[in-house]
Short mmCIF file of C-alpha atoms and ligand atoms in Angstrom, two decimals:
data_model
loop_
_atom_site.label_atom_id
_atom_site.label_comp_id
_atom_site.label_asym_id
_atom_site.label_seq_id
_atom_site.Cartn_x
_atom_site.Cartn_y
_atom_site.Cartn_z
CA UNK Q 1 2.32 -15.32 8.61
CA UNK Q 2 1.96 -11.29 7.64
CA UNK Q 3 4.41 -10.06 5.90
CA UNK Q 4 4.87 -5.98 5.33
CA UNK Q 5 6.11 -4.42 2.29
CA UNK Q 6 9.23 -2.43 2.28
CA UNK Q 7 9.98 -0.25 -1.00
CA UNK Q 8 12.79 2.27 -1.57
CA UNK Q 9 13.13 4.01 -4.74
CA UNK Q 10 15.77 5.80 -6.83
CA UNK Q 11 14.47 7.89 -9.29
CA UNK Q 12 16.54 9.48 -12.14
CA UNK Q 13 14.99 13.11 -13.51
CA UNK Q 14 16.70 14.53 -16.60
CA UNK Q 15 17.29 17.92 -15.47
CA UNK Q 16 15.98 20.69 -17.57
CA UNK Q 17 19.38 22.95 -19.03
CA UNK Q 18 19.83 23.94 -22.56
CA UNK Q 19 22.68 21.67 -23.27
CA UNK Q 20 24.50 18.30 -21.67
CA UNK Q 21 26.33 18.43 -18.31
CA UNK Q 22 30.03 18.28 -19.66
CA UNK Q 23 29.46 20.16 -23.41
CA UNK Q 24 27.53 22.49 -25.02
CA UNK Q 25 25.67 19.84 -26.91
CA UNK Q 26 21.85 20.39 -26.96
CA UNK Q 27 19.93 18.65 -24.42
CA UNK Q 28 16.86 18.31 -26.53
CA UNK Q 29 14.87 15.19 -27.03
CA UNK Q 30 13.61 13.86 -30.05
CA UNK Q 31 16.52 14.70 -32.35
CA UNK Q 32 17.70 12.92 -35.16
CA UNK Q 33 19.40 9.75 -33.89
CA UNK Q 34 23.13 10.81 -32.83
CA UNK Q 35 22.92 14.37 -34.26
CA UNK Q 36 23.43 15.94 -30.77
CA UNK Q 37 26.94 14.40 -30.15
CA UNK Q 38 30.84 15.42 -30.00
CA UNK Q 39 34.07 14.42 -29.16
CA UNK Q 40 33.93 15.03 -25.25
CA UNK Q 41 29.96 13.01 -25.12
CA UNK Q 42 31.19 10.60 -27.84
CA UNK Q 43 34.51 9.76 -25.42
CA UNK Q 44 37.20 10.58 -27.58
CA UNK Q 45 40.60 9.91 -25.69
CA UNK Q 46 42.32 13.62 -25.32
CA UNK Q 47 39.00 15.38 -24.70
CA UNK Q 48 37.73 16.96 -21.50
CA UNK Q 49 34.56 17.65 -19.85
CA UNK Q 50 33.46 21.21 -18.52
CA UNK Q 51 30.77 20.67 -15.76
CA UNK Q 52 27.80 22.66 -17.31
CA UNK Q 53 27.18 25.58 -13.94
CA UNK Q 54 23.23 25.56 -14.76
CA UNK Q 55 23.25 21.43 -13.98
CA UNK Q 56 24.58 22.21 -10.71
CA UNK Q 57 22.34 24.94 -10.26
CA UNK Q 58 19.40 23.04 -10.94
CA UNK Q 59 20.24 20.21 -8.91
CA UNK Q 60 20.71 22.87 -5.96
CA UNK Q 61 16.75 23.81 -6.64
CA UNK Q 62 16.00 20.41 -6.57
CA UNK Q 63 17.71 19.67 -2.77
CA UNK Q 64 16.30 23.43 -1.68
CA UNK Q 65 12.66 21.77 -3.13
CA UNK Q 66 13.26 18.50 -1.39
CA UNK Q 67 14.73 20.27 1.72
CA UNK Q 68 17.57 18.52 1.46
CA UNK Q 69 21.21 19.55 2.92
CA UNK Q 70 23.54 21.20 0.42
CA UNK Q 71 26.81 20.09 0.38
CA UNK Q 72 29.12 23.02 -0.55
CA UNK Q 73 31.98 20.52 -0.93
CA UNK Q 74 31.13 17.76 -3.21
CA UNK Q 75 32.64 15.92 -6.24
CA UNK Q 76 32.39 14.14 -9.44
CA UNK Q 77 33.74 10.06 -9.47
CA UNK Q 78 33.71 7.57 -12.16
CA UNK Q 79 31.58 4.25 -12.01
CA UNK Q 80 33.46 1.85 -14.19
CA UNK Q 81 31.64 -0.65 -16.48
CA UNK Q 82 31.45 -1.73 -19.76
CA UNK Q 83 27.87 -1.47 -21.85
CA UNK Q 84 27.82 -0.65 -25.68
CA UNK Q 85 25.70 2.68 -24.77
CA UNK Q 86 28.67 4.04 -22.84
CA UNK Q 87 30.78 5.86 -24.95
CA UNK Q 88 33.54 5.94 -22.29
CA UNK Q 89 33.47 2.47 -20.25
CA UNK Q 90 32.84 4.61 -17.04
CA UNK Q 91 30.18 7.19 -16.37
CA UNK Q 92 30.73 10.06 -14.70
CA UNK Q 93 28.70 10.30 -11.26
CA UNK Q 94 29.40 11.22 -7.39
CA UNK Q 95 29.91 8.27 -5.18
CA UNK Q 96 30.51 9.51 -1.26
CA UNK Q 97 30.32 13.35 -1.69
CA UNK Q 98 26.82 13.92 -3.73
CA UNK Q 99 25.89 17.28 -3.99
CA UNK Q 100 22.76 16.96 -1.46
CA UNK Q 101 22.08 14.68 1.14
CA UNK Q 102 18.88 14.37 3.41
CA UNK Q 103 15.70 16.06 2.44
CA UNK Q 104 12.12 14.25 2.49
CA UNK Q 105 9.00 14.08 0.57
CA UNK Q 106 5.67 14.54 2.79
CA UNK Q 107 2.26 13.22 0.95
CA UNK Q 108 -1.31 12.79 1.92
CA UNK Q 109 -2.05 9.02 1.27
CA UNK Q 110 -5.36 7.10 2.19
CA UNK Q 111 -6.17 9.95 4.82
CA UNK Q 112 -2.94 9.35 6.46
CA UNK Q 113 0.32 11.84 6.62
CA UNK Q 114 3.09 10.28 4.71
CA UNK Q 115 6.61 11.51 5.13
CA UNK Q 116 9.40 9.30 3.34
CA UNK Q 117 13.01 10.43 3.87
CA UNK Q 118 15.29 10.89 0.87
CA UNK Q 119 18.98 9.53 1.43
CA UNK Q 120 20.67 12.10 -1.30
CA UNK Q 121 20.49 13.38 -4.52
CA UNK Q 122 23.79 13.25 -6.97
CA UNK Q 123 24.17 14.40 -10.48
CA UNK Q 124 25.69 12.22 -13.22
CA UNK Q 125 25.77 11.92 -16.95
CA UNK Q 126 23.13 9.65 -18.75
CA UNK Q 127 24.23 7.20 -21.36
CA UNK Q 128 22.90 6.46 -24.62
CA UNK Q 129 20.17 3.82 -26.05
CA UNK Q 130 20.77 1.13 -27.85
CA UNK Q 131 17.71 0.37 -30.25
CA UNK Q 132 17.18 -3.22 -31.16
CA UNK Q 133 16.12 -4.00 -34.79
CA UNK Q 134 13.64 -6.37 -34.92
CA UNK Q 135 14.15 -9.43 -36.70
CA UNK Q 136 17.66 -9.16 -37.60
CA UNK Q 137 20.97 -9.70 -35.42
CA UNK Q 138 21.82 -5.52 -35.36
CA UNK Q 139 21.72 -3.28 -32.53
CA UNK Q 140 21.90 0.37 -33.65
CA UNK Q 141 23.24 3.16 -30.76
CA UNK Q 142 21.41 6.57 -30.29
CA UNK Q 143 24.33 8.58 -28.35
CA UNK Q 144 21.69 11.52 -27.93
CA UNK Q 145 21.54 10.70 -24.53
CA UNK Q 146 25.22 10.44 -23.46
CA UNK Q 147 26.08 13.50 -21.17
CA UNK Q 148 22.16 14.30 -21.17
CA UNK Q 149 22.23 15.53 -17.00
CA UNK Q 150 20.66 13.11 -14.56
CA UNK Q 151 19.69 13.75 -10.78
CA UNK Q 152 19.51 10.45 -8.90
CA UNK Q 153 16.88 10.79 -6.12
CA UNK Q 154 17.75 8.20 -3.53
CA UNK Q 155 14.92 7.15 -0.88
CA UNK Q 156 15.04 5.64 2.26
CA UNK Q 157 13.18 2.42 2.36
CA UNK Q 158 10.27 3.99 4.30
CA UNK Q 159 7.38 3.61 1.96
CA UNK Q 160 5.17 0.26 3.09
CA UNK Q 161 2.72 -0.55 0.27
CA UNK Q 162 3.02 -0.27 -3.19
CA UNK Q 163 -0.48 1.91 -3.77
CA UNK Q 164 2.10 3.91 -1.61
CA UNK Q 165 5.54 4.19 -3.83
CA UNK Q 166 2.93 5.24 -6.55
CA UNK Q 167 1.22 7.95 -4.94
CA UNK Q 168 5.17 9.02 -3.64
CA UNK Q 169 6.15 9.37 -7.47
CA UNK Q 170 3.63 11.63 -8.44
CA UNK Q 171 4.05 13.70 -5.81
CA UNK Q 172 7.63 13.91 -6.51
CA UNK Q 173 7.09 14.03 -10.08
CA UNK Q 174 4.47 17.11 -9.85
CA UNK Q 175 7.50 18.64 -7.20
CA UNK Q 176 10.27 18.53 -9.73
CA UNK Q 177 7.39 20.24 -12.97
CA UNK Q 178 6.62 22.45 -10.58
CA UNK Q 179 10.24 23.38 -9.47
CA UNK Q 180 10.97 23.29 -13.00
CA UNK Q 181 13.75 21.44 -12.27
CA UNK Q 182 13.13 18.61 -14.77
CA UNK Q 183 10.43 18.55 -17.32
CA UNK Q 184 9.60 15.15 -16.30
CA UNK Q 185 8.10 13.31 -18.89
CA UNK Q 186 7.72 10.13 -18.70
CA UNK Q 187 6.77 8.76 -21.92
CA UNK Q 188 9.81 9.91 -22.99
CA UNK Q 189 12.61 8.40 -20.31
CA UNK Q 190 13.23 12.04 -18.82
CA UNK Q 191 11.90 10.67 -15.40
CA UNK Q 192 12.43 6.89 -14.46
CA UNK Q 193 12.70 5.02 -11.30
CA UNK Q 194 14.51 1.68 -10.20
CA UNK Q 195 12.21 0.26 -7.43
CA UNK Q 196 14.02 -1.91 -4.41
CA UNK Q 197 11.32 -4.14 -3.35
CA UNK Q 198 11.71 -6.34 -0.06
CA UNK Q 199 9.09 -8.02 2.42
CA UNK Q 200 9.45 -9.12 6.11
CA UNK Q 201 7.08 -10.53 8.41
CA UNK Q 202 5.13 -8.07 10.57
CA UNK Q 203 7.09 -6.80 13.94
CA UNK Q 204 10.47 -8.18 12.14
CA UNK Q 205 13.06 -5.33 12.86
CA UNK Q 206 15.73 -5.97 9.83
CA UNK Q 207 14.55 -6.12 6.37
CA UNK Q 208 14.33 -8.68 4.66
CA UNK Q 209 15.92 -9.43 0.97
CA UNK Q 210 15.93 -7.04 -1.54
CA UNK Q 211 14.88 -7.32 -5.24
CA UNK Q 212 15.79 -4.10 -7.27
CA UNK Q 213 13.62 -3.48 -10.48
CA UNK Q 214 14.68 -1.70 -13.11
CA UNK Q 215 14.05 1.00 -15.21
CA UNK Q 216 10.25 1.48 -14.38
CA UNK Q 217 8.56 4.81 -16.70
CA UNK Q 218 5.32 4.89 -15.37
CA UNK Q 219 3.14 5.00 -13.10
CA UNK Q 220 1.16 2.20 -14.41
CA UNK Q 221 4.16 0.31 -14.68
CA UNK Q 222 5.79 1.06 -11.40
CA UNK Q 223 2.25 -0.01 -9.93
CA UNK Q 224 1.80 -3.19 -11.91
CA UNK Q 225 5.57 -4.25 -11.41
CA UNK Q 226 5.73 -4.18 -7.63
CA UNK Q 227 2.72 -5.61 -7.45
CA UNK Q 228 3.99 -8.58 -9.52
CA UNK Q 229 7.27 -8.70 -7.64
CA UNK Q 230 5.60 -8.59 -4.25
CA UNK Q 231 3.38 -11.81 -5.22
CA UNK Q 232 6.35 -13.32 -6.54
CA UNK Q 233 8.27 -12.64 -3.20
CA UNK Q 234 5.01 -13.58 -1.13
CA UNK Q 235 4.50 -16.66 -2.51
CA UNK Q 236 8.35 -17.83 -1.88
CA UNK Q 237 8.08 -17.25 1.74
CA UNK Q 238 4.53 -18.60 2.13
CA UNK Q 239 5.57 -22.34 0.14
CA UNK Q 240 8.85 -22.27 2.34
CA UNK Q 241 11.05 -21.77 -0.73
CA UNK Q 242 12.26 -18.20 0.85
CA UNK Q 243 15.74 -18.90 0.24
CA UNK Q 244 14.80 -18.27 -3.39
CA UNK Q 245 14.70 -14.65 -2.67
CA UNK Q 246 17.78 -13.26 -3.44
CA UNK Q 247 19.32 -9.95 -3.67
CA UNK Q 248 19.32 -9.51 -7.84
CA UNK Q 249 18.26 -7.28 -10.26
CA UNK Q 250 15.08 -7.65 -12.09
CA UNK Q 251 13.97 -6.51 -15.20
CA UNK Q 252 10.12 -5.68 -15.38
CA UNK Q 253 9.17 -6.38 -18.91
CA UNK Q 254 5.71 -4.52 -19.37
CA UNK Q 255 4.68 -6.89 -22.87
CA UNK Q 256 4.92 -9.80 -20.38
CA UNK Q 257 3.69 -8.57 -17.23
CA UNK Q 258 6.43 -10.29 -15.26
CA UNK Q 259 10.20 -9.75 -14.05
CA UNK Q 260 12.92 -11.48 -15.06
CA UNK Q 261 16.20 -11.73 -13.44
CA UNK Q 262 19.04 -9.96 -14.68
CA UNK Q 263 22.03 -9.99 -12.62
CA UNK Q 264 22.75 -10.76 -8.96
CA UNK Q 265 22.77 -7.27 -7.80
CA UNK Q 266 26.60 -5.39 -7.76
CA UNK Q 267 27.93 -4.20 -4.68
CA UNK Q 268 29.67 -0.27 -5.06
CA UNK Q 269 32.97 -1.85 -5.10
CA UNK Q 270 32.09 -3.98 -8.27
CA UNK Q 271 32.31 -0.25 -9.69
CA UNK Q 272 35.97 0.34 -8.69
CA UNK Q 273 34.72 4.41 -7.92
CA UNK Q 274 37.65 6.33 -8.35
CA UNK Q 275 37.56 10.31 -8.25
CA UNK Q 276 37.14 12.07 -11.46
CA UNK Q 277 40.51 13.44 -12.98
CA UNK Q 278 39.30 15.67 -15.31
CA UNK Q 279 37.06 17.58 -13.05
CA UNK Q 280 38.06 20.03 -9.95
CA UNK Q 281 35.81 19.43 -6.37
CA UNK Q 282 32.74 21.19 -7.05
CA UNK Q 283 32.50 24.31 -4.56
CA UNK Q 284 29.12 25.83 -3.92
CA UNK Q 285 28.85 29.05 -2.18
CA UNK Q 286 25.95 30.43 -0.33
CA UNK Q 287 24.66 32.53 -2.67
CA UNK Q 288 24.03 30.09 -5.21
CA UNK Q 289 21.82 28.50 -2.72
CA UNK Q 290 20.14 31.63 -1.65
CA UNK Q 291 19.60 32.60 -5.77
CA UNK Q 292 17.91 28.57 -6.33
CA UNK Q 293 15.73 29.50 -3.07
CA UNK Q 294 14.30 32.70 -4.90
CA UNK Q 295 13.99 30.99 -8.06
CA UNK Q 296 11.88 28.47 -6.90
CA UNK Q 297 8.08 29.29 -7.49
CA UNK Q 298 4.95 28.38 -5.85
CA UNK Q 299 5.24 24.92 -5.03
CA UNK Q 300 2.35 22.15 -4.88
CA UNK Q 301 1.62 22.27 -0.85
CA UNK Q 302 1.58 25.85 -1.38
CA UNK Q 303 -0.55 25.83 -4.33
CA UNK Q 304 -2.87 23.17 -3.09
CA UNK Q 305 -3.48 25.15 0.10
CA UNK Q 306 -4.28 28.90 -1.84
CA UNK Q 307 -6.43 26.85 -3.91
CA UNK Q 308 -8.52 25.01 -1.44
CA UNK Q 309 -9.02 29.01 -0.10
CA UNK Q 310 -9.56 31.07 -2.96
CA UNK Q 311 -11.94 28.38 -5.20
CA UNK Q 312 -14.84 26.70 -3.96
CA UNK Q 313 -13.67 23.38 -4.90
CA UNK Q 314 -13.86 19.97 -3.16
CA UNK Q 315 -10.28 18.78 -1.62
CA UNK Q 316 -10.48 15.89 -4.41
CA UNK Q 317 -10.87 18.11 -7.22
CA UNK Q 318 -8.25 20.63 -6.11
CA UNK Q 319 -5.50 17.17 -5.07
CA UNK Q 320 -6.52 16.46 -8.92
CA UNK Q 321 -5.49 20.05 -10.53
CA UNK Q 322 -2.70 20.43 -8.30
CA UNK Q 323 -1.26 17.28 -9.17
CA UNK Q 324 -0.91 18.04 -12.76
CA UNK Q 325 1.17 21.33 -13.43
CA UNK Q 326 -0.20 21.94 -16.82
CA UNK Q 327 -4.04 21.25 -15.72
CA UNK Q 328 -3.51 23.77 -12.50
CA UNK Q 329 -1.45 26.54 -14.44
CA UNK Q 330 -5.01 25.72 -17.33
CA UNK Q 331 -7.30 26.09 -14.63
CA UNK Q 332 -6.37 29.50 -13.97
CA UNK Q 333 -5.81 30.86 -17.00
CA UNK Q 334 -9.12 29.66 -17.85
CA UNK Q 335 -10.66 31.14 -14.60
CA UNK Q 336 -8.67 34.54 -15.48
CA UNK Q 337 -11.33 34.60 -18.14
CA UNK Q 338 -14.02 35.32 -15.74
CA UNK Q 339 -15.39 31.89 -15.73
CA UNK Q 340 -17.24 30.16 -12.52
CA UNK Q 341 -14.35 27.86 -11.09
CA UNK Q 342 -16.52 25.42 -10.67
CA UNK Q 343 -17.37 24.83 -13.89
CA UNK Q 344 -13.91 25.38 -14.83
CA UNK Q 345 -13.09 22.78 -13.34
CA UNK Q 346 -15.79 20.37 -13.84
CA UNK Q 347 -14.85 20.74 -17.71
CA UNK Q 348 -11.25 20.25 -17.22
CA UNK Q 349 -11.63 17.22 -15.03
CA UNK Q 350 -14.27 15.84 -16.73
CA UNK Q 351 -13.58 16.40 -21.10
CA UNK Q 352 -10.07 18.08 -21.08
CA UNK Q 353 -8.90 14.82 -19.20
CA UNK Q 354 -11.01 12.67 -21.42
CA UNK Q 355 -9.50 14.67 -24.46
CA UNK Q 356 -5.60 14.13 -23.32
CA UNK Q 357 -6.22 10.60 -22.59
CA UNK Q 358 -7.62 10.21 -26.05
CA UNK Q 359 -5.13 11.75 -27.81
CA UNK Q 360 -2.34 10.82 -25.75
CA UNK Q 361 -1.33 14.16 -24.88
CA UNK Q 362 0.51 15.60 -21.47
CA UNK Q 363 -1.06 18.36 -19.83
CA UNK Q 364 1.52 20.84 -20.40
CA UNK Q 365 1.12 20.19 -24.11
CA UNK Q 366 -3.10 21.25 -24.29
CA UNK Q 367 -3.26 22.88 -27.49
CA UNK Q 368 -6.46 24.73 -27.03
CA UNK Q 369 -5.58 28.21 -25.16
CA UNK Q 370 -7.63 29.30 -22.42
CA UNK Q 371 -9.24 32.44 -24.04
CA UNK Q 372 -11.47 29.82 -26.60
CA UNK Q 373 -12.23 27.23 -23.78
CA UNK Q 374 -13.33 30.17 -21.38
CA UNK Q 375 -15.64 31.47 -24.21
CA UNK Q 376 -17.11 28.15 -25.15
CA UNK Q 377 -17.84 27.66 -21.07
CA UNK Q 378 -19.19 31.20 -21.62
CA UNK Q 379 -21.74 29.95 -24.25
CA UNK Q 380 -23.15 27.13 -22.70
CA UNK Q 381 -23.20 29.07 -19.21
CA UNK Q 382 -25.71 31.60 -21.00
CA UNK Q 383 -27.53 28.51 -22.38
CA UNK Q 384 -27.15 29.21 -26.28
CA UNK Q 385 -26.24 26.08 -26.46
CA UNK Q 386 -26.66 22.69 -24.80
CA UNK Q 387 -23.74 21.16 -22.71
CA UNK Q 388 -23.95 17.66 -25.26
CA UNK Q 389 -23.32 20.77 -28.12
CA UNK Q 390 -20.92 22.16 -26.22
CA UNK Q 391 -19.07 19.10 -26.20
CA UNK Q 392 -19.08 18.75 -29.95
CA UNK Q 393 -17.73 21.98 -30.45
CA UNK Q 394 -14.74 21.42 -27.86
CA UNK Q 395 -13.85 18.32 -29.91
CA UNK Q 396 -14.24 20.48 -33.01
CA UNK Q 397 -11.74 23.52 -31.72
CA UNK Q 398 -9.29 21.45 -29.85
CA UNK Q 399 -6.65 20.37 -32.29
CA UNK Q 400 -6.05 23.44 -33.75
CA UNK Q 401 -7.15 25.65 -30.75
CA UNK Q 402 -10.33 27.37 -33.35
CA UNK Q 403 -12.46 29.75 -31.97
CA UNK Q 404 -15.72 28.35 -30.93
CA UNK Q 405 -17.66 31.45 -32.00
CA UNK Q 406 -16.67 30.43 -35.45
CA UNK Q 407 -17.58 27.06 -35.52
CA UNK Q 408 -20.94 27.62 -33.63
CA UNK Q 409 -21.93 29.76 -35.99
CA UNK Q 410 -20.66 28.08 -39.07
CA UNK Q 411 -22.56 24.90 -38.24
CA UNK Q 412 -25.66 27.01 -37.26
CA UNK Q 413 -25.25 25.38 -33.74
CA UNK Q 414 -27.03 28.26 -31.13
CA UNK Q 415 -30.24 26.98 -29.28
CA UNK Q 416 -33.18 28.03 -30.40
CA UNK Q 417 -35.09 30.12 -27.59
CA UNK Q 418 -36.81 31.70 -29.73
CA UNK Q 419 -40.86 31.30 -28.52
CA UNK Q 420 -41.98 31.92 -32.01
CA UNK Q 421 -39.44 29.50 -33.99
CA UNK Q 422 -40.10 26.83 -31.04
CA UNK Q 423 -43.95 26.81 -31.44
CA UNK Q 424 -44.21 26.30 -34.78
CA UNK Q 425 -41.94 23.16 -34.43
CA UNK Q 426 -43.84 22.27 -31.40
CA UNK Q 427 -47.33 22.29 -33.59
CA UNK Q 428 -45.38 20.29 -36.71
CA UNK Q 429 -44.71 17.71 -33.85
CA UNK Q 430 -48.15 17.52 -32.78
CA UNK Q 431 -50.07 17.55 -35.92
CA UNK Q 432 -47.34 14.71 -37.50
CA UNK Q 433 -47.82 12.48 -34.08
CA UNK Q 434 -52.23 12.49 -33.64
CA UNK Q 435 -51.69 9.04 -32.21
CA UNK Q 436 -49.17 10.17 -28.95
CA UNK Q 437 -51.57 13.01 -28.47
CA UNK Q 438 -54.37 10.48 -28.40
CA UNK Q 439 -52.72 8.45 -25.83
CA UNK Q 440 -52.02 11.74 -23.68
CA UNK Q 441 -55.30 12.82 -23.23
CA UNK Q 442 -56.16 8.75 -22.15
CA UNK Q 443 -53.94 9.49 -19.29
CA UNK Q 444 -50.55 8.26 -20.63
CA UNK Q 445 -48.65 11.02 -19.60
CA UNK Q 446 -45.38 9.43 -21.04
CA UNK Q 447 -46.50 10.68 -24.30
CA UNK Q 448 -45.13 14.30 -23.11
CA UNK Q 449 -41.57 12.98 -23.45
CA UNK Q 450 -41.90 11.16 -27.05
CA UNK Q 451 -43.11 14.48 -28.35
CA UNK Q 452 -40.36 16.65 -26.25
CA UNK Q 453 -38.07 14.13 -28.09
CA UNK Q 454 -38.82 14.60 -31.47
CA UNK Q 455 -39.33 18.50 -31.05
CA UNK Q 456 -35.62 17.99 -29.91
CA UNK Q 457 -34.93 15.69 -32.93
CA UNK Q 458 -36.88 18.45 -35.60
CA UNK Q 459 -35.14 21.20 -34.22
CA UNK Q 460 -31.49 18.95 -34.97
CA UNK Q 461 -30.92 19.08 -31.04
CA UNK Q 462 -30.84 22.67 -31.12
CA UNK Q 463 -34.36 23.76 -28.97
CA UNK Q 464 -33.80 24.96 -26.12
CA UNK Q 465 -34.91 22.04 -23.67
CA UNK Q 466 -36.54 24.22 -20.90
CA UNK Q 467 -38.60 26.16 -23.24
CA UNK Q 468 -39.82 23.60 -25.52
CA UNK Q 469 -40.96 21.72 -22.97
CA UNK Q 470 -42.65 24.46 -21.23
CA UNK Q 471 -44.34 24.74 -24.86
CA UNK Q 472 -45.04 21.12 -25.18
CA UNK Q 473 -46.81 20.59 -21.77
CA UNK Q 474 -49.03 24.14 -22.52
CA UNK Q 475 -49.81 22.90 -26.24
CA UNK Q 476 -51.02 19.82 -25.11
CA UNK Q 477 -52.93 21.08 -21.77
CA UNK Q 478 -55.05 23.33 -24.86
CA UNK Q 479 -56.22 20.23 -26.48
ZN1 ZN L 1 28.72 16.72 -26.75
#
């Protein structure tokens, strides 16, 4: 039998404000283990939250991005349970008024036109993290995170492969960086997605069971766990053991490339939602809307298509730069410089990526500035020096964003093109190699390319190829 893939996903984005959603704690990552904490995101009984205007704003540019309904009229609930990283047993969400509902998310996939419907977007507080110390029976808490403010993006389950749910992620991902609505990175938990994973055979109407994964931060991850979870599900309903399939929660745990189960998966009323006391209806008028609308700037589909226009670049190569905010908003700055964008972007594609994926570095975090990439391109454009030299010198300025000039000069690294300097290296090669010569003139023309190699190797790499060769093939036709 064929079975189809069904995947919905709910993604949580830490949105970008300056401080949490219900106190004017910062919202910064990487602090000092609870040093961005107080008595209303620590829980203390007596305290009350303040819902933080620039969350709700922000979550407004994410449903305007997402072209999703705003609900004017919405409201804050609490979902009760109990987990050590919750300071207050309950977190504070939206249950059946979320601040947007509809929207979609329209990708190009495999040639084909991909549009997968969102459900709704709510906002709700994050909780902490709970760091396990290895070896010994202590779990410290990190309450950083409590009140840090979410948007849950809830999907429809219309995406059908899990190649798919991936490419749907990073098109999301690269709409929320662009909308800088959340700043999205990954490695560090501020964008995350829970994956619902079913299968059904092919024509079937209803879905079939659902397995949720949790907690998924990559890509990689998001790929390799569906993919795990899907074989896992296949293989039930191919042996006859689909009854096995049941609607729980699975942990994907990356170190051992499988899922576990959790927890047979909680219905909403296991969460005994009840509305928020604390906090009055949240009331959006239209102007907020119409002031998120004009904030918003150019967008990816928008960006893609002036792209595709103004640059003579192939549709992959653009989908590539686009993708990535930090690489596009690089790639122009770059181009500003007067450089060719092709070669802009052959670089960028080609060694910045390398470069990033070496150092483990995101896009938005390049440290070289455009100015000294443009004027490296510049150099090897004009040919004073090779592209392999070129190279070297990018590693060389990277890190601490030097100025090439500097370092070419420094390390004495311009091509020679000099027809003087080149000849005399050219006749050291010749003289110091009588037997290659020899074996030229017996008609083994291969002999031209050991001696263009070591005039390369004399001159440390630095000859300018097209000249000494030109040099090479006239010495020799002399002899
Ligand atoms: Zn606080």
């Amino acid at each position: 039998m064929n079975f189809e893939t069904v995947i919905g996903l709910e993604i949580h984005a830490e949105l970008k404000s300056k401080t949490k959603i219900f106190c004017s704690c910062s919202n910064k990552f990487g602090s000092e283990p609870n040093a961005n904490t107080c008595p209303i995101c620590t829980g203390v009984p007596g305290t009350l939250p303040v819902l933080n205007e620039e969350v709700v704003n922000l979550a407004i540019k994410a449903g305007t991005a997402l072209g999703c309904t705003i609900n004017k009229y919405n409201k804050m609930d609490r979902k009760n349970y109990f987990y050590p990283d919750l300071t207050k047993n309950y977190q504070t969400s939206q249950f059946d008024k979320p601040i947007c509902s509809g929207g979609n998310v329209e990708f190009e996939h495999e040639g084909k036109h991909i549009k997968v419907r969102l459900n709704r977007i709510h906002i709700e507080e994050d909780a902490g993290k709970l760091v396990h110390v290895e070896g010994e029976p202590v779990s410290l808490v990190d309450y950083n995170r409590v009140g840090v403010p979410l948007a849950e993006i809830v999907t429809e389950p219309d995406l059908r492969s899990v190649d798919e749910a991936v490419a749907f992620m990073k098109k999301l991902k690269s709409i929320l960086e662009y909308g800088e609505i959340s700043d999205c990175r990954m490695e560090q938990g501020s964008l995350r997605c829970d994956a619902n994973i079913s299968l059904r055979p092919v024509g079937q109407e209803e879905y079939g069971t659902k397995v949720e994964l949790k907690n998924i931060n990559s890509f990689r991850e998001l790929q390799k766990a569906l993919e795990k979870e899907q074989r896992r599900q296949m293989e039930l309903y191919t042996y006859g053991e689909g009854h096995k399939v049941v609607q729980e929660t699975r942990r994907w745990d990356a170190a051992k490339g499988k899922t576990i189960s959790m927890r047979s998966k909680e219905q909403a009323h296991d969460y005994r939602y009840v509305v928020e006391p604390d906090l009055p209806p949240i009331i959006i008028y239209d102007e907020q809307i119409e002031a998120a609308k004009n904030s918003l700037p150019e967008m990816p589909d928008a960006k893609r298509e002036r792209f595709l226009k103004a640059y003579e670049l192939t549709e992959k190569e653009v989908e590539i730069l686009v993708g990535d905010k930090g690489l596009a908003m690089f790639f122009e700055k770059v181009v500003g410089f007067a450089v060719a964008p092709k070669i802009a972007a052959n670089w960028i594609l080609g060694d910045i990526l390398r470069i990033l994926k070496d150092r483990k570095i995101e896009s938005q975090d390049i440290t070289i500035d455009a100015e000294n990439f443009a004027k490296l391109l510049k150099v090897v454009e004009e040919g004073k020096i090779s592209n392999n030299v070129g190279r070297e010198v990018l590693e060389e300025i990277f890190d601490e964003n030097k100025d090439p000039m500097k370092v070419i000069e420094e390390k004495g690294l311009m091509q020679i093109s000099s027809t003087d300097e080149l000849e005399k290296i050219v006749a050291d090669v010749i003289a110091n190699n009588p037997q290659s010569v020899e074996d030229y003139k017996a008609g083994k023309t291969q002999s031209a390319g050991f001696l263009m190699g070591q005039v390369m190797k004399l001159s440390k790499g630095k000859a300018n190829p097209k000249l000494a060769k030109e040099l090479v093939d006239k010495k020799l036709s002399e002899l």
